[in-house]
Amino acid sequence: MEMKPAVSLKVMAENKLPGVSKTTNFAVDPRIMEIEEGFNARPLDLDRVASIAQAYRNGATLPALDVRVEAGRIVVVDGHHRRQAALDAIAAGAEVVALDCRQFRGNDADRVAHMITSASGLPLTPLQLGRQYRKLIGFGWTEKAVADRVGKSVQHIKDMLALAESNSDVQAAVDGGMVSASNAVKIVKTHGEKAGEVIAGHIHTAQLAGKKKATAKQITGSTPKNLPEAIRAEMESGGSFRAEALCPKYADLIAYLRGTTTV
């Protein structure tokens, strides 16, 4: 007897058709889901939450959340925005009975790696990435293992780790958009503990030129033509800023000018 063509993926999976298998998802009430404090590297974006809540109210079907089960608790691994949006939609009167969920299986390091590589979440900033990479290193992973898992180069991992381990003034400048992460990393590699002071000098010079942030051209342009700006920045700071921070290649010349010039 000739078998009829399968009419659904379910039937194909049940017939064990090569290349088709069935996965199991679960419908879970968002009100019984919990979050692990401090786990999510992405702070909740309230605008994004509001947009997702509106989608739920409109009856939209969104990708499944990843959750883990621990001692009878259902804890969100990936889907923090969707969970909060569902709760907000319910509070507004929507009938969001349950969310589609997959059970995540893996240890604490696996959960961090999954969060980093998840395509459903907001992109992580370089500083957020560095902090998560540092967690994986703390779990005993090598830089090569982290790079392989997240699909990045070892140098990328090293750079983000350097940023995550930089002083708070450096991180504040990056978070504030006053200097790019890549430029901050370059300065940290060159100046170490003094990187924050150097970045502050570049930001000050950029502001004098009417710019909002320190640029790569400005940072790498340690040439004599930058000396007037560097010296002016030192003069306007009352001496709290040193011109060598902007023109380190000409520190001897600056010291000579400082010693022979009366302001």
Coordinates of C-alpha atoms in Angstrom, one line a residue:
M1 CA 0.0 0.0 0.0
E2 CA 1.3 3.4 -1.0
M3 CA 1.8 5.7 2.0
K4 CA 0.3 9.1 1.8
P5 CA 2.6 12.1 2.0
A6 CA 2.9 13.5 5.5
V7 CA 0.8 16.7 6.0
S8 CA 2.7 18.1 9.1
L9 CA 6.0 18.3 10.8
K10 CA 4.5 16.3 13.7
V11 CA 3.6 13.5 11.4
M12 CA 7.0 13.6 9.8
A13 CA 8.7 13.4 13.2
E14 CA 6.5 10.5 14.3
N15 CA 7.3 8.7 11.1
K16 CA 11.0 9.3 11.9
L17 CA 11.6 11.0 8.6
P18 CA 15.4 11.7 8.3
G19 CA 16.1 15.4 9.1
V20 CA 13.0 16.0 11.1
S21 CA 12.7 15.6 14.9
K22 CA 10.3 16.9 17.5
T23 CA 11.3 19.2 20.4
T24 CA 9.2 19.7 23.5
N25 CA 8.1 23.2 24.7
F26 CA 6.0 24.0 27.7
A27 CA 3.3 26.6 28.4
V28 CA 4.2 28.4 31.6
D29 CA 2.4 31.1 33.4
P30 CA 4.7 34.2 33.6
R31 CA 3.5 34.9 37.1
I32 CA 5.2 31.8 38.5
M33 CA 8.5 32.4 36.7
E34 CA 11.4 33.9 38.7
I35 CA 14.6 35.8 37.8
E36 CA 18.0 35.3 39.2
E37 CA 19.2 38.6 40.7
G38 CA 22.3 39.8 38.9
F39 CA 22.3 37.2 36.2
N40 CA 21.0 39.1 33.2
A41 CA 23.7 41.3 31.7
R42 CA 21.1 43.4 29.9
P43 CA 19.3 45.9 32.2
L44 CA 15.6 46.0 31.3
D45 CA 14.9 48.5 28.5
L46 CA 11.5 49.8 29.5
D47 CA 10.7 51.0 26.0
R48 CA 11.4 47.5 24.7
V49 CA 9.3 46.0 27.5
A50 CA 6.4 48.3 26.6
S51 CA 6.6 47.4 22.9
I52 CA 6.6 43.7 23.7
A53 CA 3.7 44.1 26.1
Q54 CA 1.7 45.8 23.3
A55 CA 2.5 42.9 21.0
Y56 CA 1.2 40.4 23.6
R57 CA -2.0 42.5 24.0
N58 CA -2.4 42.3 20.2
G59 CA -2.2 38.5 20.4
A60 CA 1.3 38.1 18.9
T61 CA 3.2 34.9 19.3
L62 CA 6.8 35.5 20.2
P63 CA 9.8 33.1 20.5
A64 CA 10.0 30.7 23.4
L65 CA 11.7 31.7 26.6
D66 CA 14.6 29.5 27.9
V67 CA 14.1 28.6 31.6
R68 CA 15.7 26.3 34.1
V69 CA 14.1 24.3 36.9
E70 CA 15.8 24.4 40.3
A71 CA 14.2 22.9 43.5
G72 CA 10.7 23.4 42.0
R73 CA 11.4 27.0 40.9
I74 CA 11.2 28.1 37.3
V75 CA 14.0 30.5 36.6
V76 CA 14.4 32.6 33.4
V77 CA 17.7 32.1 31.5
D78 CA 16.8 34.0 28.4
G79 CA 13.6 36.1 27.9
H80 CA 13.7 38.6 30.8
H81 CA 12.1 41.3 28.6
R82 CA 9.3 39.0 27.4
R83 CA 8.5 37.8 30.9
Q84 CA 8.2 41.4 32.2
A85 CA 6.2 42.4 29.2
A86 CA 3.8 39.6 29.8
L87 CA 3.4 40.6 33.4
D88 CA 2.7 44.2 32.4
A89 CA 0.2 43.1 29.7
I90 CA -1.6 41.0 32.4
A91 CA -1.7 43.9 34.8
A92 CA -3.2 46.0 32.0
G93 CA -6.0 43.4 31.6
A94 CA -4.7 41.3 28.8
E95 CA -5.3 37.5 28.9
V96 CA -1.8 36.3 28.6
V97 CA -2.3 32.9 30.2
A98 CA 1.1 31.3 29.5
L99 CA 4.3 31.8 27.5
D100 CA 6.0 29.2 25.3
C101 CA 9.1 28.0 27.2
R102 CA 12.0 25.6 26.6
Q103 CA 13.8 23.9 29.4
F104 CA 17.5 24.9 29.4
R105 CA 19.9 22.2 30.5
G106 CA 23.4 23.2 31.5
N107 CA 25.6 24.5 34.3
D108 CA 26.2 28.0 35.5
A109 CA 28.9 28.7 32.9
D110 CA 26.7 27.3 30.1
R111 CA 23.9 29.7 31.1
V112 CA 26.3 32.7 30.9
A113 CA 27.5 31.5 27.5
H114 CA 24.0 31.1 26.3
M115 CA 23.0 34.6 27.3
I116 CA 26.0 36.0 25.5
T117 CA 25.2 34.3 22.2
S118 CA 21.4 34.5 22.4
A119 CA 20.0 36.2 19.2
S120 CA 16.7 37.0 20.9
G121 CA 18.1 39.5 23.4
L122 CA 19.4 43.0 23.1
P123 CA 23.0 43.2 21.9
L124 CA 25.5 43.4 24.8
T125 CA 27.7 46.5 25.0
P126 CA 31.5 45.9 24.9
L127 CA 31.7 46.5 28.7
Q128 CA 28.8 44.1 29.4
L129 CA 30.5 41.5 27.2
G130 CA 33.8 41.9 29.0
R131 CA 32.1 41.3 32.3
Q132 CA 30.4 38.2 31.1
Y133 CA 33.7 36.9 29.6
R134 CA 35.3 37.5 32.9
K135 CA 32.6 35.3 34.6
L136 CA 33.5 32.5 32.2
I137 CA 37.2 32.9 32.9
G138 CA 36.3 32.7 36.6
F139 CA 34.6 29.4 35.9
G140 CA 37.9 28.0 34.6
W141 CA 37.5 28.6 30.9
T142 CA 40.5 29.6 28.8
E143 CA 40.4 32.6 26.6
K144 CA 40.5 30.2 23.6
A145 CA 37.5 28.3 25.0
V146 CA 35.5 31.5 25.4
A147 CA 36.4 32.6 21.9
D148 CA 35.3 29.3 20.4
R149 CA 32.1 29.3 22.3
V150 CA 31.0 32.8 21.4
G151 CA 32.4 32.8 17.8
K152 CA 34.9 35.6 18.3
S153 CA 38.7 35.9 18.1
V154 CA 41.0 35.4 21.1
Q155 CA 42.1 39.0 20.7
H156 CA 38.5 40.2 21.0
I157 CA 38.2 38.3 24.3
K158 CA 41.4 39.8 25.5
D159 CA 40.3 43.3 24.6
M160 CA 36.9 43.0 26.3
L161 CA 38.6 41.5 29.4
A162 CA 41.0 44.5 29.5
L163 CA 38.0 46.8 29.4
A164 CA 36.1 44.9 32.1
E165 CA 39.1 45.0 34.3
S166 CA 39.9 48.7 33.7
N167 CA 39.4 51.3 36.4
S168 CA 36.0 52.8 37.1
D169 CA 36.8 56.2 35.5
V170 CA 37.6 54.4 32.3
Q171 CA 34.4 52.4 32.4
A172 CA 32.4 55.5 33.2
A173 CA 33.8 57.3 30.2
V174 CA 32.9 54.3 27.9
D175 CA 29.4 54.0 29.4
G176 CA 28.8 57.7 29.0
G177 CA 29.7 57.6 25.3
M178 CA 32.7 59.9 25.8
V179 CA 35.1 57.5 24.3
S180 CA 34.6 54.3 22.2
A181 CA 35.4 51.0 23.8
S182 CA 38.1 50.3 21.2
N183 CA 39.9 53.5 21.8
A184 CA 39.6 53.0 25.6
V185 CA 41.2 49.6 25.3
K186 CA 44.1 51.0 23.3
I187 CA 44.7 53.6 26.0
V188 CA 44.4 51.1 28.8
K189 CA 47.0 48.9 27.1
T190 CA 49.4 51.8 26.7
H191 CA 48.8 53.7 30.0
G192 CA 47.5 51.1 32.5
E193 CA 46.5 52.7 35.7
K194 CA 46.8 56.2 34.3
A195 CA 44.3 55.4 31.4
G196 CA 41.5 57.3 33.1
E197 CA 43.5 60.4 33.4
V198 CA 44.6 60.2 29.7
I199 CA 41.1 59.6 28.5
A200 CA 39.9 62.6 30.6
G201 CA 42.5 64.7 28.9
H202 CA 41.3 63.6 25.4
I203 CA 37.7 64.3 26.3
H204 CA 38.6 67.8 27.6
T205 CA 40.5 68.5 24.4
A206 CA 37.6 67.2 22.3
Q207 CA 35.2 69.5 24.2
L208 CA 37.4 72.5 23.6
A209 CA 37.1 71.7 19.9
G210 CA 33.3 71.5 20.1
K211 CA 33.2 67.7 19.9
K212 CA 31.1 65.4 22.1
K213 CA 33.6 62.6 22.4
A214 CA 37.3 61.8 22.0
T215 CA 38.0 60.5 18.5
A216 CA 40.5 57.9 17.3
K217 CA 42.2 60.5 15.2
Q218 CA 42.7 62.8 18.2
I219 CA 43.9 59.9 20.4
T220 CA 46.4 58.5 18.0
G221 CA 47.6 61.9 16.7
S222 CA 50.4 62.5 19.2
T223 CA 52.2 64.9 16.9
P224 CA 53.7 68.4 17.5
K225 CA 50.6 70.1 16.0
N226 CA 48.7 68.8 19.0
L227 CA 51.0 70.5 21.4
P228 CA 49.1 73.9 21.5
E229 CA 45.9 72.1 22.4
A230 CA 47.6 69.9 25.0
I231 CA 49.3 72.9 26.7
R232 CA 46.2 75.0 26.6
A233 CA 44.3 72.1 28.3
E234 CA 46.9 72.0 31.0
M235 CA 46.8 75.8 31.5
E236 CA 43.0 75.8 31.8
S237 CA 43.0 73.0 34.3
G238 CA 45.3 74.9 36.6
G239 CA 47.9 72.2 36.4
S240 CA 45.7 69.3 37.4
F241 CA 45.9 67.9 33.9
R242 CA 49.3 67.2 32.3
A243 CA 49.8 67.8 28.6
E244 CA 51.9 64.6 28.3
A245 CA 48.6 62.7 28.5
L246 CA 47.7 64.0 25.1
C247 CA 51.2 63.9 23.6
P248 CA 53.2 61.2 25.3
K249 CA 55.7 60.9 22.5
Y250 CA 56.8 64.5 23.2
A251 CA 56.9 64.4 27.0
D252 CA 60.5 65.6 27.1
L253 CA 59.6 68.6 24.9
I254 CA 56.6 69.4 27.0
A255 CA 58.7 69.2 30.2
Y256 CA 61.2 71.5 28.6
L257 CA 58.5 74.0 27.5
R258 CA 57.0 73.9 31.0
G259 CA 60.3 74.6 32.6
T260 CA 61.2 77.5 30.4
T261 CA 57.9 79.2 29.8
T262 CA 56.2 81.5 32.2
V263 CA 52.4 81.5 32.0

